[in-house]
């Protein structure tokens, strides 16, 4: 069973000073480079970490680090400008900027006596002097935090793994006897406020330290990785953050309800977006505003070219007067169409009696008219094909035939999950009704614009 140790936010001042003093007594990591002979001093190397120099890399899409500095040479130069003249005869041997962690490792060499404790004291003095200078002369940089210089107690793991991004949670693996929560707290508290320490049990081989700020986690990983506490070596790694929003997590947990609702919302959005487009297309079909064949000059040229290409007779068509009694019927139909519409007008008669001629004569003077060929509608084999043919003749576009099956499936899913119909199912009959409603709306808009134009004149 996992045990979680919550570190209180307010601690007694005396207890915190005691803990800080105990942690600060831990020695900095020092490497012996050249051992002195015949009374000469030994050459050592140590390192410190300067944090809050560059912006942290929060994700792979974070471009802030690229906007600040573009190459490692400029980064080293910037870090070099923060450092003072090192005391105790120390000199800088290398500057290793950690582009992702927002800081830089500074390796320095110095000479001290043959005793290792004396070398550690002198290295700690160098770190303290650099920290005092940095805090006194550097401005508050990123997120209002001051720059710090921290002693490196372990052996930093320098890597450039793309997916290993900084995180507030640091996983600590114990290579040796397990440490208690008090030891873990004392080791990691100097780098920042700790929100939580997670350990499976007291004999666990790992722990997770959760900092309140990201800077504390980055400083701890660069300074404590590879440190040895007693006989236990500490290995640190960032814990990958789950950056999902609470709302996204709730949607995933309730997918049984959210998937049908999302599909219904998508269909409603499709209707809201495409209905104005369909109305516009139907109006264009009626008014022929983008049809070049209705332009007087271009239309005559086009018709003449088509007649010459198809070798058709250019003689005028037979007049209506050649048909007995049809002229009066055409005039009567034209007068009926001039009146306000109240019902349907049906032109009936035997096959070949000239019904089409009568309708063409009655509508010849009409500027706006639309023709629906019922013969083509009757030739279709299914209701869906008839609906598609009607939409094509009226200019109703775009047509989503698959939306009918999708809406029916979504309606069934909503009914199965909630017990009630969503009312979004569609059939060919309902789609035909929508097409005719769009046609009526387009005709009403055209009539309203014509009335407004006549009122201005």
PDB file of C-alpha atoms in Angstrom, residues 142-340:
ATOM      1  CA  UNK A 142      12.063  34.481 -15.513  1.00  0.00           C
ATOM      2  CA  UNK A 143       8.787  34.370 -13.522  1.00  0.00           C
ATOM      3  CA  UNK A 144      10.171  36.888 -11.006  1.00  0.00           C
ATOM      4  CA  UNK A 145      12.699  34.422  -9.525  1.00  0.00           C
ATOM      5  CA  UNK A 146      16.245  35.430  -8.646  1.00  0.00           C
ATOM      6  CA  UNK A 147      19.240  33.569  -9.992  1.00  0.00           C
ATOM      7  CA  UNK A 148      20.997  31.160  -7.605  1.00  0.00           C
ATOM      8  CA  UNK A 149      24.331  29.356  -7.562  1.00  0.00           C
ATOM      9  CA  UNK A 150      24.085  25.880  -6.013  1.00  0.00           C
ATOM     10  CA  UNK A 151      26.765  23.345  -5.201  1.00  0.00           C
ATOM     11  CA  UNK A 152      26.707  20.139  -7.219  1.00  0.00           C
ATOM     12  CA  UNK A 153      26.841  17.249  -4.745  1.00  0.00           C
ATOM     13  CA  UNK A 154      26.608  14.430  -7.275  1.00  0.00           C
ATOM     14  CA  UNK A 155      27.576  13.657 -10.849  1.00  0.00           C
ATOM     15  CA  UNK A 156      25.109  15.338 -13.245  1.00  0.00           C
ATOM     16  CA  UNK A 157      23.559  13.266 -16.017  1.00  0.00           C
ATOM     17  CA  UNK A 158      24.009  15.394 -19.149  1.00  0.00           C
ATOM     18  CA  UNK A 159      21.582  14.178 -21.830  1.00  0.00           C
ATOM     19  CA  UNK A 160      19.412  15.609 -24.594  1.00  0.00           C
ATOM     20  CA  UNK A 161      16.541  13.116 -24.687  1.00  0.00           C
ATOM     21  CA  UNK A 162      13.688  14.860 -26.478  1.00  0.00           C
ATOM     22  CA  UNK A 163      10.823  13.476 -24.403  1.00  0.00           C
ATOM     23  CA  UNK A 164      12.537  13.950 -21.018  1.00  0.00           C
ATOM     24  CA  UNK A 165      11.151  17.422 -20.330  1.00  0.00           C
ATOM     25  CA  UNK A 166      11.378  19.207 -16.959  1.00  0.00           C
ATOM     26  CA  UNK A 167       8.689  18.316 -14.455  1.00  0.00           C
ATOM     27  CA  UNK A 168       7.798  19.330 -10.914  1.00  0.00           C
ATOM     28  CA  UNK A 169       7.893  15.666  -9.918  1.00  0.00           C
ATOM     29  CA  UNK A 170      11.308  13.991  -9.599  1.00  0.00           C
ATOM     30  CA  UNK A 171      11.689  10.238  -9.175  1.00  0.00           C
ATOM     31  CA  UNK A 172      14.557   9.238  -6.874  1.00  0.00           C
ATOM     32  CA  UNK A 173      15.934   5.694  -7.089  1.00  0.00           C
ATOM     33  CA  UNK A 174      17.976   4.323  -4.189  1.00  0.00           C
ATOM     34  CA  UNK A 175      21.006   2.269  -5.222  1.00  0.00           C
ATOM     35  CA  UNK A 176      21.681   0.823  -1.802  1.00  0.00           C
ATOM     36  CA  UNK A 177      19.801   0.844   1.500  1.00  0.00           C
ATOM     37  CA  UNK A 178      16.500   2.734   1.373  1.00  0.00           C
ATOM     38  CA  UNK A 179      16.280   6.226   2.839  1.00  0.00           C
ATOM     39  CA  UNK A 180      13.555   7.444   5.143  1.00  0.00           C
ATOM     40  CA  UNK A 181      11.249  10.336   4.394  1.00  0.00           C
ATOM     41  CA  UNK A 182      13.201  12.611   6.735  1.00  0.00           C
ATOM     42  CA  UNK A 183      16.442  11.925   4.907  1.00  0.00           C
ATOM     43  CA  UNK A 184      14.778  12.509   1.531  1.00  0.00           C
ATOM     44  CA  UNK A 185      13.259  15.745   2.794  1.00  0.00           C
ATOM     45  CA  UNK A 186      16.584  16.978   4.181  1.00  0.00           C
ATOM     46  CA  UNK A 187      18.364  16.154   0.935  1.00  0.00           C
ATOM     47  CA  UNK A 188      15.906  17.927  -1.418  1.00  0.00           C
ATOM     48  CA  UNK A 189      14.415  20.786   0.625  1.00  0.00           C
ATOM     49  CA  UNK A 190      17.282  23.315  -0.012  1.00  0.00           C
ATOM     50  CA  UNK A 191      16.345  23.482  -3.692  1.00  0.00           C
ATOM     51  CA  UNK A 192      12.737  24.567  -3.240  1.00  0.00           C
ATOM     52  CA  UNK A 193       9.453  24.122  -1.388  1.00  0.00           C
ATOM     53  CA  UNK A 194       8.226  20.516  -1.457  1.00  0.00           C
ATOM     54  CA  UNK A 195       4.563  19.841  -1.990  1.00  0.00           C
ATOM     55  CA  UNK A 196       4.562  16.090  -1.474  1.00  0.00           C
ATOM     56  CA  UNK A 197       6.846  13.083  -1.021  1.00  0.00           C
ATOM     57  CA  UNK A 198       5.510   9.750  -2.273  1.00  0.00           C
ATOM     58  CA  UNK A 199       6.957   6.462  -1.046  1.00  0.00           C
ATOM     59  CA  UNK A 200       5.363   3.004  -1.277  1.00  0.00           C
ATOM     60  CA  UNK A 201       6.636   2.116   2.184  1.00  0.00           C
ATOM     61  CA  UNK A 202       9.521   2.779   4.522  1.00  0.00           C
ATOM     62  CA  UNK A 203      11.697   0.159   2.794  1.00  0.00           C
ATOM     63  CA  UNK A 204      10.934   1.374  -0.713  1.00  0.00           C
ATOM     64  CA  UNK A 205      13.627   1.444  -3.378  1.00  0.00           C
ATOM     65  CA  UNK A 206      12.331   4.718  -4.818  1.00  0.00           C
ATOM     66  CA  UNK A 207      10.536   7.933  -3.924  1.00  0.00           C
ATOM     67  CA  UNK A 208       8.859  10.763  -5.820  1.00  0.00           C
ATOM     68  CA  UNK A 209       9.531  14.335  -4.691  1.00  0.00           C
ATOM     69  CA  UNK A 210       6.898  16.814  -5.851  1.00  0.00           C
ATOM     70  CA  UNK A 211       8.048  20.448  -5.806  1.00  0.00           C
ATOM     71  CA  UNK A 212       5.778  23.465  -5.830  1.00  0.00           C
ATOM     72  CA  UNK A 213       7.908  25.157  -8.505  1.00  0.00           C
ATOM     73  CA  UNK A 214       9.574  23.759 -11.575  1.00  0.00           C
ATOM     74  CA  UNK A 215      12.865  25.527 -10.741  1.00  0.00           C
ATOM     75  CA  UNK A 216      13.239  23.471  -7.580  1.00  0.00           C
ATOM     76  CA  UNK A 217      12.940  20.212  -9.516  1.00  0.00           C
ATOM     77  CA  UNK A 218      15.458  21.242 -12.191  1.00  0.00           C
ATOM     78  CA  UNK A 219      17.977  22.419  -9.594  1.00  0.00           C
ATOM     79  CA  UNK A 220      17.618  19.214  -7.575  1.00  0.00           C
ATOM     80  CA  UNK A 221      18.112  16.991 -10.598  1.00  0.00           C
ATOM     81  CA  UNK A 222      21.269  18.782 -11.692  1.00  0.00           C
ATOM     82  CA  UNK A 223      22.776  18.973  -8.187  1.00  0.00           C
ATOM     83  CA  UNK A 224      21.739  15.729  -6.458  1.00  0.00           C
ATOM     84  CA  UNK A 225      21.895  13.150  -9.262  1.00  0.00           C
ATOM     85  CA  UNK A 226      24.684  10.703  -8.442  1.00  0.00           C
ATOM     86  CA  UNK A 227      25.059  11.906  -4.842  1.00  0.00           C
ATOM     87  CA  UNK A 228      25.910   9.298  -2.220  1.00  0.00           C
ATOM     88  CA  UNK A 229      24.097   9.449   1.126  1.00  0.00           C
ATOM     89  CA  UNK A 230      25.814   7.006   3.436  1.00  0.00           C
ATOM     90  CA  UNK A 231      26.154   3.984   1.196  1.00  0.00           C
ATOM     91  CA  UNK A 232      23.146   4.794  -0.996  1.00  0.00           C
ATOM     92  CA  UNK A 233      23.583   6.380  -4.401  1.00  0.00           C
ATOM     93  CA  UNK A 234      20.721   8.587  -5.632  1.00  0.00           C
ATOM     94  CA  UNK A 235      19.633   8.516  -9.271  1.00  0.00           C
ATOM     95  CA  UNK A 236      17.104  11.164 -10.359  1.00  0.00           C
ATOM     96  CA  UNK A 237      14.768  11.416 -13.339  1.00  0.00           C
ATOM     97  CA  UNK A 238      11.813  13.605 -14.223  1.00  0.00           C
ATOM     98  CA  UNK A 239       8.366  12.084 -13.930  1.00  0.00           C
ATOM     99  CA  UNK A 240       6.404  12.761 -17.074  1.00  0.00           C
ATOM    100  CA  UNK A 241       3.508  15.070 -16.302  1.00  0.00           C
ATOM    101  CA  UNK A 242      -0.028  14.200 -17.306  1.00  0.00           C
ATOM    102  CA  UNK A 243      -1.028  17.551 -18.767  1.00  0.00           C
ATOM    103  CA  UNK A 244      -4.622  16.648 -19.576  1.00  0.00           C
ATOM    104  CA  UNK A 245      -7.190  19.181 -18.512  1.00  0.00           C
ATOM    105  CA  UNK A 246      -9.824  18.201 -15.974  1.00  0.00           C
ATOM    106  CA  UNK A 247     -12.565  18.649 -18.562  1.00  0.00           C
ATOM    107  CA  UNK A 248     -10.752  16.393 -21.052  1.00  0.00           C
ATOM    108  CA  UNK A 249     -10.286  13.721 -18.402  1.00  0.00           C
ATOM    109  CA  UNK A 250     -13.972  13.948 -17.463  1.00  0.00           C
ATOM    110  CA  UNK A 251     -14.976  13.522 -21.111  1.00  0.00           C
ATOM    111  CA  UNK A 252     -12.802  10.416 -21.390  1.00  0.00           C
ATOM    112  CA  UNK A 253     -14.290   8.960 -18.226  1.00  0.00           C
ATOM    113  CA  UNK A 254     -17.854   9.560 -19.494  1.00  0.00           C
ATOM    114  CA  UNK A 255     -17.388   8.642 -23.137  1.00  0.00           C
ATOM    115  CA  UNK A 256     -20.664   6.704 -23.147  1.00  0.00           C
ATOM    116  CA  UNK A 257     -22.547   9.986 -22.919  1.00  0.00           C
ATOM    117  CA  UNK A 258     -20.107  12.382 -24.562  1.00  0.00           C
ATOM    118  CA  UNK A 259     -19.574  10.539 -27.861  1.00  0.00           C
ATOM    119  CA  UNK A 260     -23.261  10.714 -28.923  1.00  0.00           C
ATOM    120  CA  UNK A 261     -23.556  14.293 -27.695  1.00  0.00           C
ATOM    121  CA  UNK A 262     -20.400  15.302 -29.556  1.00  0.00           C
ATOM    122  CA  UNK A 263     -21.688  13.682 -32.730  1.00  0.00           C
ATOM    123  CA  UNK A 264     -25.017  15.479 -32.345  1.00  0.00           C
ATOM    124  CA  UNK A 265     -23.221  18.786 -31.816  1.00  0.00           C
ATOM    125  CA  UNK A 266     -21.099  18.145 -34.904  1.00  0.00           C
ATOM    126  CA  UNK A 267     -24.153  17.464 -37.021  1.00  0.00           C
ATOM    127  CA  UNK A 268     -25.870  20.597 -35.702  1.00  0.00           C
ATOM    128  CA  UNK A 269     -22.756  22.618 -36.543  1.00  0.00           C
ATOM    129  CA  UNK A 270     -22.737  21.153 -40.056  1.00  0.00           C
ATOM    130  CA  UNK A 271     -26.335  22.228 -40.562  1.00  0.00           C
ATOM    131  CA  UNK A 272     -25.619  25.703 -39.176  1.00  0.00           C
ATOM    132  CA  UNK A 273     -22.615  26.168 -41.456  1.00  0.00           C
ATOM    133  CA  UNK A 274     -23.911  24.659 -44.708  1.00  0.00           C
ATOM    134  CA  UNK A 275     -27.517  25.897 -44.717  1.00  0.00           C
ATOM    135  CA  UNK A 276     -26.510  29.477 -45.685  1.00  0.00           C
ATOM    136  CA  UNK A 277     -24.285  28.029 -48.423  1.00  0.00           C
ATOM    137  CA  UNK A 278     -27.177  25.960 -49.785  1.00  0.00           C
ATOM    138  CA  UNK A 279     -29.484  28.967 -49.740  1.00  0.00           C
ATOM    139  CA  UNK A 280     -26.880  30.949 -51.670  1.00  0.00           C
ATOM    140  CA  UNK A 281     -26.524  28.158 -54.267  1.00  0.00           C
ATOM    141  CA  UNK A 282     -30.299  27.909 -54.764  1.00  0.00           C
ATOM    142  CA  UNK A 283     -30.543  31.674 -55.302  1.00  0.00           C
ATOM    143  CA  UNK A 284     -27.763  31.458 -57.883  1.00  0.00           C
ATOM    144  CA  UNK A 285     -29.658  28.686 -59.653  1.00  0.00           C
ATOM    145  CA  UNK A 286     -32.743  30.910 -59.884  1.00  0.00           C
ATOM    146  CA  UNK A 287     -31.101  34.244 -60.700  1.00  0.00           C
ATOM    147  CA  UNK A 288     -28.264  32.857 -62.903  1.00  0.00           C
ATOM    148  CA  UNK A 289     -25.978  35.548 -61.532  1.00  0.00           C
ATOM    149  CA  UNK A 290     -22.844  33.512 -62.282  1.00  0.00           C
ATOM    150  CA  UNK A 291     -24.103  31.869 -65.501  1.00  0.00           C
ATOM    151  CA  UNK A 292     -22.242  33.365 -68.474  1.00  0.00           C
ATOM    152  CA  UNK A 293     -24.777  31.943 -70.940  1.00  0.00           C
ATOM    153  CA  UNK A 294     -27.330  34.487 -69.715  1.00  0.00           C
ATOM    154  CA  UNK A 295     -25.067  37.440 -70.520  1.00  0.00           C
ATOM    155  CA  UNK A 296     -26.578  38.887 -73.781  1.00  0.00           C
ATOM    156  CA  UNK A 297     -23.466  38.947 -75.960  1.00  0.00           C
ATOM    157  CA  UNK A 298     -21.756  35.873 -74.539  1.00  0.00           C
ATOM    158  CA  UNK A 299     -25.005  33.887 -74.584  1.00  0.00           C
ATOM    159  CA  UNK A 300     -25.621  34.566 -78.286  1.00  0.00           C
ATOM    160  CA  UNK A 301     -22.057  33.627 -79.169  1.00  0.00           C
ATOM    161  CA  UNK A 302     -22.303  30.446 -77.128  1.00  0.00           C
ATOM    162  CA  UNK A 303     -25.574  29.352 -78.719  1.00  0.00           C
ATOM    163  CA  UNK A 304     -24.270  30.078 -82.229  1.00  0.00           C
ATOM    164  CA  UNK A 305     -21.121  28.076 -81.525  1.00  0.00           C
ATOM    165  CA  UNK A 306     -23.114  25.142 -80.178  1.00  0.00           C
ATOM    166  CA  UNK A 307     -25.393  25.117 -83.247  1.00  0.00           C
ATOM    167  CA  UNK A 308     -22.437  25.151 -85.603  1.00  0.00           C
ATOM    168  CA  UNK A 309     -20.619  22.412 -83.724  1.00  0.00           C
ATOM    169  CA  UNK A 310     -23.645  20.144 -83.479  1.00  0.00           C
ATOM    170  CA  UNK A 311     -24.769  20.941 -87.065  1.00  0.00           C
ATOM    171  CA  UNK A 312     -28.273  21.802 -85.962  1.00  0.00           C
ATOM    172  CA  UNK A 313     -30.769  23.678 -88.067  1.00  0.00           C
ATOM    173  CA  UNK A 314     -30.725  27.337 -87.145  1.00  0.00           C
ATOM    174  CA  UNK A 315     -34.318  27.901 -88.284  1.00  0.00           C
ATOM    175  CA  UNK A 316     -36.613  29.339 -85.629  1.00  0.00           C
ATOM    176  CA  UNK A 317     -38.810  26.954 -83.746  1.00  0.00           C
ATOM    177  CA  UNK A 318     -42.425  26.555 -84.701  1.00  0.00           C
ATOM    178  CA  UNK A 319     -44.641  29.214 -83.173  1.00  0.00           C
ATOM    179  CA  UNK A 320     -47.444  28.458 -80.719  1.00  0.00           C
ATOM    180  CA  UNK A 321     -49.994  29.698 -83.239  1.00  0.00           C
ATOM    181  CA  UNK A 322     -49.479  26.528 -85.249  1.00  0.00           C
ATOM    182  CA  UNK A 323     -51.058  24.574 -82.434  1.00  0.00           C
ATOM    183  CA  UNK A 324     -54.811  24.995 -82.266  1.00  0.00           C
ATOM    184  CA  UNK A 325     -56.047  26.515 -79.002  1.00  0.00           C
ATOM    185  CA  UNK A 326     -52.674  26.554 -77.227  1.00  0.00           C
ATOM    186  CA  UNK A 327     -52.119  30.293 -77.526  1.00  0.00           C
ATOM    187  CA  UNK A 328     -55.149  31.067 -75.412  1.00  0.00           C
ATOM    188  CA  UNK A 329     -54.134  28.472 -72.825  1.00  0.00           C
ATOM    189  CA  UNK A 330     -50.634  29.973 -72.592  1.00  0.00           C
ATOM    190  CA  UNK A 331     -52.013  33.495 -72.106  1.00  0.00           C
ATOM    191  CA  UNK A 332     -54.405  32.211 -69.435  1.00  0.00           C
ATOM    192  CA  UNK A 333     -51.583  30.468 -67.596  1.00  0.00           C
ATOM    193  CA  UNK A 334     -49.433  33.619 -67.766  1.00  0.00           C
ATOM    194  CA  UNK A 335     -52.226  35.707 -66.236  1.00  0.00           C
ATOM    195  CA  UNK A 336     -52.634  33.162 -63.422  1.00  0.00           C
ATOM    196  CA  UNK A 337     -48.931  33.287 -62.681  1.00  0.00           C
ATOM    197  CA  UNK A 338     -49.053  37.089 -62.408  1.00  0.00           C
ATOM    198  CA  UNK A 339     -51.444  36.834 -59.481  1.00  0.00           C
ATOM    199  CA  UNK A 340     -50.279  36.111 -55.901  1.00  0.00           C
TER     200      UNK A 340
END
